[in-house]
Amino acid sequence: MNIVVNGNNRTVESPPLTPLLHVLREELDVLGPKAGCENGGCGACTVLIDGAPRRSCLTAVGSVPDAEVTTVEGLGAPESMSDVQQAFVHYCAAQCGFCTPGMIIAATAYLEGGGSADRTEISEALAGHVCRCTGYLKILDAVAAARDGNFDLSTTAESPHTTVLT
Amino acid sequence: MKAVGARLPRYDGVGHATGRTVYVDDVRVNRMLHTKALRSPHHHAAIKRLDTSRAEQMPGVAAIVTHTDVPLLTYGHLSALGIPADEPLLASEDVRYKGQPIAVVAATDTDAAQAAVDAIDIEFEELPALFDMRKSFDDDAPQIHHWGTIYPHFEGEMNVRQIRKGNVEQAFEQADRIISGVYRPAAIEQMPLETQVGLAVPEPDGRMTIYSCTQALYFSMGVVAAHLQLPLNKLKFVGGTVGGGFGGKVDTATETLCALLAQKSGRPVKWRWTREEEFLCSSTRAPWHMEIIDGVTSDGWILGRKMLTLHDAGGYARFSPYGVTKHSFHHTGAYTIPNLHFDGYVCFTNRTPTSAMRGYGVTSVSFAVETHMSRIATELGVDPYELRLKNANRIGDTSPNGIRYMDPSTVDVLHAIADATDAELAAPYSDATREMREGEWLPEHLVGQLSHSEDH
Amino acid sequence: MAIHTGRGIASIEYPTGMNQNGDPSQAWIKVKPDGRIDVFSGTSDIGNGSKTIQSQIVADTIGVPYDWVTYDNSNTDSSPVCTGTFASRATFVAGKAVLKAAQRVRERILEVAGQEMEISPEDLEIDDGEVMAKGAPTKKLNVGDVAAAATWGHGELITGTGAQLNPYAAISDPTTGEVDGVPHAAISYAACAAEVEVNDETGEIRVVNLTQAYDVGKAINPALVEGQIEGGAIMGLGLGVLEDSYPYYPSAEHRGGDFGSYYNPSSADLPELHNIIIENPSADGPYGAKGIGEMSNNAQPAAIATAVYDAIGVWVTELPITPERVLKAIDARDAGGGPRREGKHVIFDEELSINTVGTGKTWTAGV
């Protein structure tokens, strides 16, 4: 069968019940989506399938023939990052970075679906994505600001949550 | 522009945001084998028989490693700190926790490896298990560890980490109130998003390259070198980019066994733990049991503390004695208490062995001491800020083991949160400083503990 | 049913570096022919940001732009010993190793520049990639030109090594715990104020606000400091009210083996956070910094437990403070429970004590 990954037609040899995550990582060498749990629990493997966010670990590749699959790599390369990717850099929203590919996909889908900059709504949209490092706050701030674009990537955003006493 | 102090973006931020950062699981090498482990299904059992001959004949199997294949089976990761070795890399005579590895299989894929694990013949004799460290001292406690139920090697041959300072008996006599409480934080998971993962690649020059998610490349290389009895020039650790650690990746969980399987098979061997293994078989934060008895004056001076700490090591010592020693050094929290009597024990149970996690040794004591402080404030009817500011470490105060505090900021951080939450402090507490005690800040019971030395 | 609001505080300290010290970190630096800087350090970046922090330290210590610095911690063939990324040591201990290496590189650059410019190295300084005569900044030479001169003219490689080892403090008296030296690289301090809402019918706790102050000595990168404080806050919240590897303890069965059965914090659990960063420079740290990565999850559980008491008048001292424990504590309170009072003794939690549960040891105020 065939699927389209980040705009490229790819032929898949794996059996149809193989999880899409496994196909992407082990057969096609698309390494952005991470195997955080392979059980639908962490969200690190999330990809867009025909524009909708899906856990690739729970998606049998045979159930999405000819689908357009977008991983975090497909949203933008280092020279051409999307607004959401830039926002994650500018807000320091990634620490170890392992949950980031799924977070950015979910945030992209949320914003493209017309999601607001309201913190509670963003938080609900991302609640199925586990991050152990950041405490989520910088992720929420990044997503809230992402639509504005034009980030200065030579620095990071001042935090409205911080007071510095010297 | 100066870099230090600037809100520069992360060095690795663009890689993270574009999915280009390379973690161990993203490394690709040819002819790679995959690993599964035979793990103990029992909390405590004797191994009566272990036979891998049938499993070795399974399709796709390239190597099986058991305890007989390890040049140095039992190595103490902190032997340099005087903690003797007690944990075999693979179980040989007994298993002391559910999930303990007994054998590992490298095969062409994980299904083949798992099928071979299932084909290993093994017989156990189940033994009684212990999960409550408060019963470690009981006469009828099951004997879990060859050292007994309590770690016996503090400073060579003590079974307790002690702190003694001043005279607690006298402090309790002078106290207006003696307040006791018990504090029990649970075992929790470090839970990095990246599970334990390693990849060992035999090189044509006889070296071994080990891709590792360790938090400590040289430490883990030392562990592998010890078990394999190799000089360091035979190993190359590759890593430094880790998908979260929080202490759990100070354990060298996969690297040594990958290296042994790679040696035996002559092929690259990878082992990525499943999330279930990460939750159930990797070390946890330790559960602790702490009993604090404080003698206090009715206006809120802490005259003396008697404290018992039990630390649940699980089935093996690992870093636990280090954790309890660190705990003992900090058992007064951010306060100066001149009379101390502390006993800390490392207890063996049949829980999964515990290990480092963020705040190791002190997270427990922070919870116990601070909740106890809040209780004292409530019991005495003293403002919780005032109680803390009174007893706060100040310059020239001395620690439980007699070290002079050089730049304590307890007063500063308390003032900061009071200001930020509109908590009103009355004089003299609003004017307290970190400077050396004098006047009303230097009651008689604190006079003797002051240090005027400039070199700590 | 009623929702009760409560507040509580906690104030903590935590050591930087391994307890008792003795934990070395080393680094070396080489300069490329165009002046760009290659740093080799063995410090794993586990998300803490040590690649960034150590690069910042090197850039300022040598006097070159941050983007001139390449940082390599990738392998043990090229990088020297680092005891590891734990014990809040990566900024302080490993940071001092790269700082010392950078100081030596700076000295070598000044020596070569001095020969090129025919000015004594003591009369030169480096800023933003330019070596300049002190007091006469128009007399200058780019660090790239200095490195080129070293490479093609002098036949030299500009390098520097650095190592940091706070000496091991042994326990000199095991009966008292006295030590023969300072057993930490530094001590950091923090305080936390928690505000919670407790539902007295369901026992549920919602942490509404965590206001936290950390004395970090010097924030080498404030954004990364915030990352530690915020991430630690949520981890401390998890430890306080959510997480338990043995949810059916004392049974060790039915442990959570996946994210669906282990109760870790999600973005929906996030309270309002207010970070207060205090900078009282430490005497020994790089640029005055101290480590705070680990202590950032230490203060919340006690602040939350105290806030729960403030809200509903019960102390829950077994973590996590689950709805079940809250409801049991409310029942005990309503049944007239509380500490045993005897003379000047106030004894809480007798049911949890080793005196009650074990038979082999007792712990009382008697000495």
Short mmCIF file of C-alpha atoms in Angstrom, two decimals, chain B residues 216-386:
data_model
loop_
_atom_site.label_atom_id
_atom_site.label_comp_id
_atom_site.label_asym_id
_atom_site.label_seq_id
_atom_site.Cartn_x
_atom_site.Cartn_y
_atom_site.Cartn_z
CA ALA B 216 26.20 10.15 33.51
CA LEU B 217 28.31 8.89 30.60
CA TYR B 218 31.51 8.20 32.52
CA PHE B 219 29.69 6.71 35.48
CA SER B 220 27.79 4.27 33.26
CA MET B 221 30.93 3.49 31.26
CA GLY B 222 32.61 2.58 34.54
CA VAL B 223 29.75 0.23 35.37
CA VAL B 224 29.97 -1.56 32.01
CA ALA B 225 33.77 -1.72 32.18
CA ALA B 226 33.57 -3.30 35.64
CA HIS B 227 31.01 -5.97 34.74
CA LEU B 228 32.82 -6.84 31.50
CA GLN B 229 36.26 -6.45 33.09
CA LEU B 230 37.48 -4.19 30.28
CA PRO B 231 39.78 -1.18 30.32
CA LEU B 232 38.10 2.10 29.41
CA ASN B 233 39.80 2.27 25.99
CA LYS B 234 37.74 -0.71 24.88
CA LEU B 235 34.51 1.25 25.34
CA LYS B 236 33.07 4.36 23.79
CA PHE B 237 29.90 5.78 25.25
CA VAL B 238 27.80 7.93 22.95
CA GLY B 239 25.00 9.99 24.44
CA GLY B 240 24.54 13.31 26.17
CA THR B 241 21.11 13.90 24.60
CA VAL B 242 18.56 12.37 26.92
CA GLY B 243 14.76 12.35 26.77
CA GLY B 244 14.32 13.14 30.45
CA GLY B 245 16.01 11.52 33.41
CA PHE B 246 14.93 12.84 36.82
CA GLY B 247 17.38 10.47 38.51
CA GLY B 248 16.21 7.20 37.02
CA LYS B 249 18.82 7.27 34.29
CA VAL B 250 21.66 7.32 36.77
CA ASP B 251 20.92 3.60 36.87
CA THR B 252 22.78 1.84 34.11
CA ALA B 253 19.76 -0.22 33.13
CA THR B 254 20.36 -1.54 29.61
CA GLU B 255 23.93 -0.81 28.59
CA THR B 256 25.78 -3.67 30.26
CA LEU B 257 23.43 -6.37 29.04
CA CYS B 258 23.39 -4.94 25.52
CA ALA B 259 27.19 -5.07 25.56
CA LEU B 260 27.24 -8.69 26.73
CA LEU B 261 24.70 -9.71 24.09
CA ALA B 262 26.68 -7.84 21.44
CA GLN B 263 29.88 -9.57 22.50
CA LYS B 264 28.23 -12.95 22.37
CA SER B 265 26.41 -12.44 19.05
CA GLY B 266 28.98 -10.25 17.34
CA ARG B 267 26.14 -7.98 16.20
CA PRO B 268 24.71 -4.64 17.31
CA VAL B 269 22.15 -5.11 20.07
CA LYS B 270 19.48 -2.65 21.09
CA TRP B 271 17.24 -2.75 24.12
CA ARG B 272 14.44 -0.23 24.51
CA TRP B 273 12.28 -0.84 27.54
CA THR B 274 8.55 -0.77 27.03
CA ARG B 275 6.57 1.76 28.99
CA GLU B 276 5.31 -1.09 31.13
CA GLU B 277 8.89 -2.08 32.01
CA GLU B 278 9.70 1.55 32.72
CA PHE B 279 6.79 1.74 35.16
CA LEU B 280 7.07 -1.68 36.77
CA CYS B 281 10.73 -2.72 36.58
CA SER B 282 12.78 0.47 36.66
CA SER B 283 13.71 1.91 40.01
CA THR B 284 11.30 4.29 41.71
CA ARG B 285 11.72 7.20 44.06
CA ALA B 286 12.02 5.63 47.48
CA PRO B 287 9.17 5.54 49.93
CA TRP B 288 10.34 6.97 53.25
CA HIS B 289 9.07 6.71 56.81
CA MET B 290 9.99 9.59 59.08
CA GLU B 291 9.11 10.19 62.73
CA ILE B 292 9.96 13.63 64.09
CA ILE B 293 9.81 14.58 67.75
CA ASP B 294 10.56 18.25 68.42
CA GLY B 295 10.96 20.00 71.75
CA VAL B 296 9.77 23.61 71.38
CA THR B 297 9.20 26.67 73.49
CA SER B 298 5.75 28.19 73.59
CA ASP B 299 6.97 31.22 71.62
CA GLY B 300 8.29 29.01 68.80
CA TRP B 301 11.97 28.23 69.31
CA ILE B 302 12.92 24.68 68.39
CA LEU B 303 15.24 23.46 71.11
CA GLY B 304 15.81 19.89 70.01
CA ARG B 305 14.85 17.23 67.49
CA LYS B 306 14.77 13.46 67.70
CA MET B 307 14.18 11.88 64.32
CA LEU B 308 13.88 8.36 62.97
CA THR B 309 14.12 7.78 59.25
CA LEU B 310 13.51 4.52 57.44
CA HIS B 311 14.31 4.40 53.76
CA ASP B 312 12.90 1.62 51.61
CA ALA B 313 15.68 0.40 49.34
CA GLY B 314 13.63 -2.39 47.81
CA GLY B 315 15.56 -5.57 47.15
CA TYR B 316 19.09 -4.16 46.84
CA ALA B 317 21.14 -1.30 48.23
CA ARG B 318 21.87 0.61 44.99
CA PHE B 319 22.40 4.27 46.03
CA SER B 320 20.19 4.09 49.13
CA PRO B 321 22.91 4.46 51.79
CA TYR B 322 24.13 7.58 49.97
CA GLY B 323 20.55 8.90 49.96
CA VAL B 324 20.12 8.35 53.70
CA THR B 325 23.44 10.01 54.50
CA LYS B 326 22.47 13.04 52.42
CA HIS B 327 19.08 13.02 54.15
CA SER B 328 20.73 12.98 57.58
CA PHE B 329 22.88 16.02 56.73
CA HIS B 330 19.72 17.98 55.91
CA HIS B 331 17.28 16.68 58.50
CA THR B 332 16.88 20.06 60.16
CA GLY B 333 15.65 21.61 56.92
CA ALA B 334 16.36 25.32 56.57
CA TYR B 335 16.50 25.81 60.36
CA THR B 336 19.07 25.86 63.08
CA ILE B 337 18.42 23.35 65.83
CA PRO B 338 21.24 22.93 68.32
CA ASN B 339 20.27 19.59 69.89
CA LEU B 340 19.85 16.63 67.56
CA HIS B 341 19.44 12.89 67.75
CA PHE B 342 18.95 11.33 64.31
CA ASP B 343 18.90 7.66 63.34
CA GLY B 344 18.51 6.69 59.69
CA TYR B 345 18.16 3.14 58.38
CA VAL B 346 18.17 1.61 54.92
CA CYS B 347 15.55 -1.16 54.96
CA PHE B 348 15.32 -3.97 52.44
CA THR B 349 11.89 -4.95 51.16
CA ASN B 350 10.59 -6.79 48.12
CA ARG B 351 9.57 -3.63 46.35
CA THR B 352 11.34 -2.69 43.14
CA PRO B 353 14.72 -1.29 44.13
CA THR B 354 14.59 2.43 44.67
CA SER B 355 17.05 4.88 43.33
CA ALA B 356 17.77 8.51 42.76
CA MET B 357 15.01 10.91 41.90
CA ARG B 358 15.04 14.71 41.76
CA GLY B 359 15.85 15.98 45.22
CA TYR B 360 17.28 12.63 46.27
CA GLY B 361 17.35 12.13 50.02
CA VAL B 362 16.00 15.60 50.75
CA THR B 363 12.57 15.71 49.06
CA SER B 364 11.40 13.43 51.85
CA VAL B 365 12.86 15.52 54.63
CA SER B 366 11.50 18.75 53.13
CA PHE B 367 8.00 17.29 53.25
CA ALA B 368 8.40 15.95 56.78
CA VAL B 369 10.12 18.97 58.30
CA GLU B 370 7.89 21.57 56.68
CA THR B 371 4.64 19.81 57.50
CA HIS B 372 5.92 19.38 61.04
CA MET B 373 6.80 23.08 61.19
CA SER B 374 3.25 23.91 60.11
CA ARG B 375 1.88 21.66 62.84
CA ILE B 376 4.10 23.28 65.45
CA ALA B 377 2.90 26.71 64.35
CA THR B 378 -0.71 25.57 64.64
CA GLU B 379 -0.23 23.90 68.00
CA LEU B 380 1.53 26.91 69.50
CA GLY B 381 -0.66 29.50 67.84
CA VAL B 382 2.45 31.10 66.35
CA ASP B 383 2.37 32.65 62.88
CA PRO B 384 3.91 30.14 60.42
CA TYR B 385 6.21 32.81 58.93
CA GLU B 386 7.35 33.95 62.36
#
